[in-house]
PDB file of C-alpha atoms in Angstrom:
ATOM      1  CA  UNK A   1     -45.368  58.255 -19.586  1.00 93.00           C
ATOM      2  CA  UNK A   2     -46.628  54.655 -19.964  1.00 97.00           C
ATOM      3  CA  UNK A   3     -45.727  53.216 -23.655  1.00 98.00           C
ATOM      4  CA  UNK A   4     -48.904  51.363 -24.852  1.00 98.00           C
ATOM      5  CA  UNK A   5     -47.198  47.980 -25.413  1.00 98.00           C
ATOM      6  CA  UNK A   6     -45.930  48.132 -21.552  1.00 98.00           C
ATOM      7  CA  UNK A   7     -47.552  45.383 -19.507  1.00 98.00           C
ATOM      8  CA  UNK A   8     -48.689  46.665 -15.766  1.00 98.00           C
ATOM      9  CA  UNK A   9     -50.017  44.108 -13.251  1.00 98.00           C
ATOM     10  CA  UNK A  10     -53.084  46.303 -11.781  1.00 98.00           C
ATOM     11  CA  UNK A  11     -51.468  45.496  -8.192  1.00 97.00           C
ATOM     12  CA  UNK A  12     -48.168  46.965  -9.018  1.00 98.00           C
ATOM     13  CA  UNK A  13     -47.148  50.447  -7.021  1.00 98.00           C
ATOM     14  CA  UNK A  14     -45.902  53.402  -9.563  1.00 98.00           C
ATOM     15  CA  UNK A  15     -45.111  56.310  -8.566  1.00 98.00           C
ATOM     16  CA  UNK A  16     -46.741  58.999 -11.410  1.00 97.00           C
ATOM     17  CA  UNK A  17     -43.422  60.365 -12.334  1.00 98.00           C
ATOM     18  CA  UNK A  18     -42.557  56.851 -13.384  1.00 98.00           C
ATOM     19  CA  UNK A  19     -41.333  56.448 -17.152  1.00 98.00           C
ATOM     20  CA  UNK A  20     -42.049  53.083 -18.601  1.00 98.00           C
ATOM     21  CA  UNK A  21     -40.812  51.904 -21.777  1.00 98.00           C
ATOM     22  CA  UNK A  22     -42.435  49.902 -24.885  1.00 98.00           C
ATOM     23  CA  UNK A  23     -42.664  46.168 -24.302  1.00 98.00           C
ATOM     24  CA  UNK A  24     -41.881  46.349 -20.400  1.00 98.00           C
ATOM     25  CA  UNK A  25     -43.499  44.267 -18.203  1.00 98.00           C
ATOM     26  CA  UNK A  26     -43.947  44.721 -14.892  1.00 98.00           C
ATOM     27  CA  UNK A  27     -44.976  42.167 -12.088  1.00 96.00           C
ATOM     28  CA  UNK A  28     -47.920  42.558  -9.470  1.00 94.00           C
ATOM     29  CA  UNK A  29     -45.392  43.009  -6.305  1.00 95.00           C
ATOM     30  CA  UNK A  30     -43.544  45.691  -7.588  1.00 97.00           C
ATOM     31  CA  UNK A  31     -43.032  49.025  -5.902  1.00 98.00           C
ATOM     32  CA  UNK A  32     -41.097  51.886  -7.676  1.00 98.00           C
ATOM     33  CA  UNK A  33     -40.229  54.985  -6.336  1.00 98.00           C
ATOM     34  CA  UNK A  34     -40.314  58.346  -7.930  1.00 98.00           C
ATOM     35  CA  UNK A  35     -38.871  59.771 -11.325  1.00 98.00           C
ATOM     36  CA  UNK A  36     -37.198  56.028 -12.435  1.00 98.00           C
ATOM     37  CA  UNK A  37     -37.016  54.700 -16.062  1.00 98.00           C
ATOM     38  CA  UNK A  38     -38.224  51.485 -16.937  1.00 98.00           C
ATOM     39  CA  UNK A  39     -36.408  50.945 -20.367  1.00 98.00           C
ATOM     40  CA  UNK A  40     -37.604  49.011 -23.440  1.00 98.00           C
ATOM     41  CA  UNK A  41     -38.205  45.153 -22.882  1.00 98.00           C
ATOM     42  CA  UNK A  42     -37.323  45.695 -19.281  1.00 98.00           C
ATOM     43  CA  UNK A  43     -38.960  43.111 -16.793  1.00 97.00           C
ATOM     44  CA  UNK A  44     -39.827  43.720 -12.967  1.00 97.00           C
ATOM     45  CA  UNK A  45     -40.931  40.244 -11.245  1.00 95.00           C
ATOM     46  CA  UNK A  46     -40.472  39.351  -7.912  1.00 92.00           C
ATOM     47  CA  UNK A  47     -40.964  40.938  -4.683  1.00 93.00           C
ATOM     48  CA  UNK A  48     -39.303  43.797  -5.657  1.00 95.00           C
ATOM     49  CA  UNK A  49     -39.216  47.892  -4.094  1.00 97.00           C
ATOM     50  CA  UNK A  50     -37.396  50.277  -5.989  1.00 97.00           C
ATOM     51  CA  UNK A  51     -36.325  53.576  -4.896  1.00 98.00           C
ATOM     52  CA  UNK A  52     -36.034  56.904  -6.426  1.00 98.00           C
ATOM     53  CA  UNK A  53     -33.950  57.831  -9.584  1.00 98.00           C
ATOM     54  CA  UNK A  54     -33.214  54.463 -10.798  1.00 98.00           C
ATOM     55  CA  UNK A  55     -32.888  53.861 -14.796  1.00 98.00           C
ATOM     56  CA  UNK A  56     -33.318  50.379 -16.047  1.00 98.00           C
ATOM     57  CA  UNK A  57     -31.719  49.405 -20.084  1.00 97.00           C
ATOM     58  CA  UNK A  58     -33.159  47.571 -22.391  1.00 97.00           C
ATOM     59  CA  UNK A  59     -33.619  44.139 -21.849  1.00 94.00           C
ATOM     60  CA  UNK A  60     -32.400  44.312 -18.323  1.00 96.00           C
ATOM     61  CA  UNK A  61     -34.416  41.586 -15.544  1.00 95.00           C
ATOM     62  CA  UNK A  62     -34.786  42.717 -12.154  1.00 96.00           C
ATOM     63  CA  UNK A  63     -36.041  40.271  -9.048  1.00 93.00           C
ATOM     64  CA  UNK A  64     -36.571  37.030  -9.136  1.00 82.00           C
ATOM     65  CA  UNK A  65     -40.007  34.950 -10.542  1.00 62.00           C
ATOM     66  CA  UNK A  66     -39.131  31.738  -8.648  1.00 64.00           C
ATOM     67  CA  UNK A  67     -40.429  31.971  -5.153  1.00 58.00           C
ATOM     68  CA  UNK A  68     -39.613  28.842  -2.636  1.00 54.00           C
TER      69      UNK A  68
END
């Protein structure tokens, strides 16, 4: 399930059994695995790969949007 206020770069990798929460957003080099949650106002930048069975809470930033 996909909440309709989530924000999906088109290039980004989701598994189907993905979960993604209202008001994520989630960044166009980001790979997650199979049957994770993406909590509310949770944001995915970077280059980031995530495995299976993680859960991300609210508000939570993973990877890193500065690149040198």
């Amino acid at each position: 399930m996909i909440h309709p206020t989530a924000i999906i770069h088109p290039k980004a990798r989701m598994d189907p059994t993905v979960s993604v929460g209202p008001y994520a957003i989630i960044d166009e080099n980001v790979e997650i695995g199979p049957n994770c949650i993406v909590g509310p106002q949770v944001y995915l930048t970077g280059v980031t790969t995530i495995g299976p069975h993680n859960q991300f809470h609210a508000g939570c930033v993973i990877g890193d949007a500065h690149r040198t």
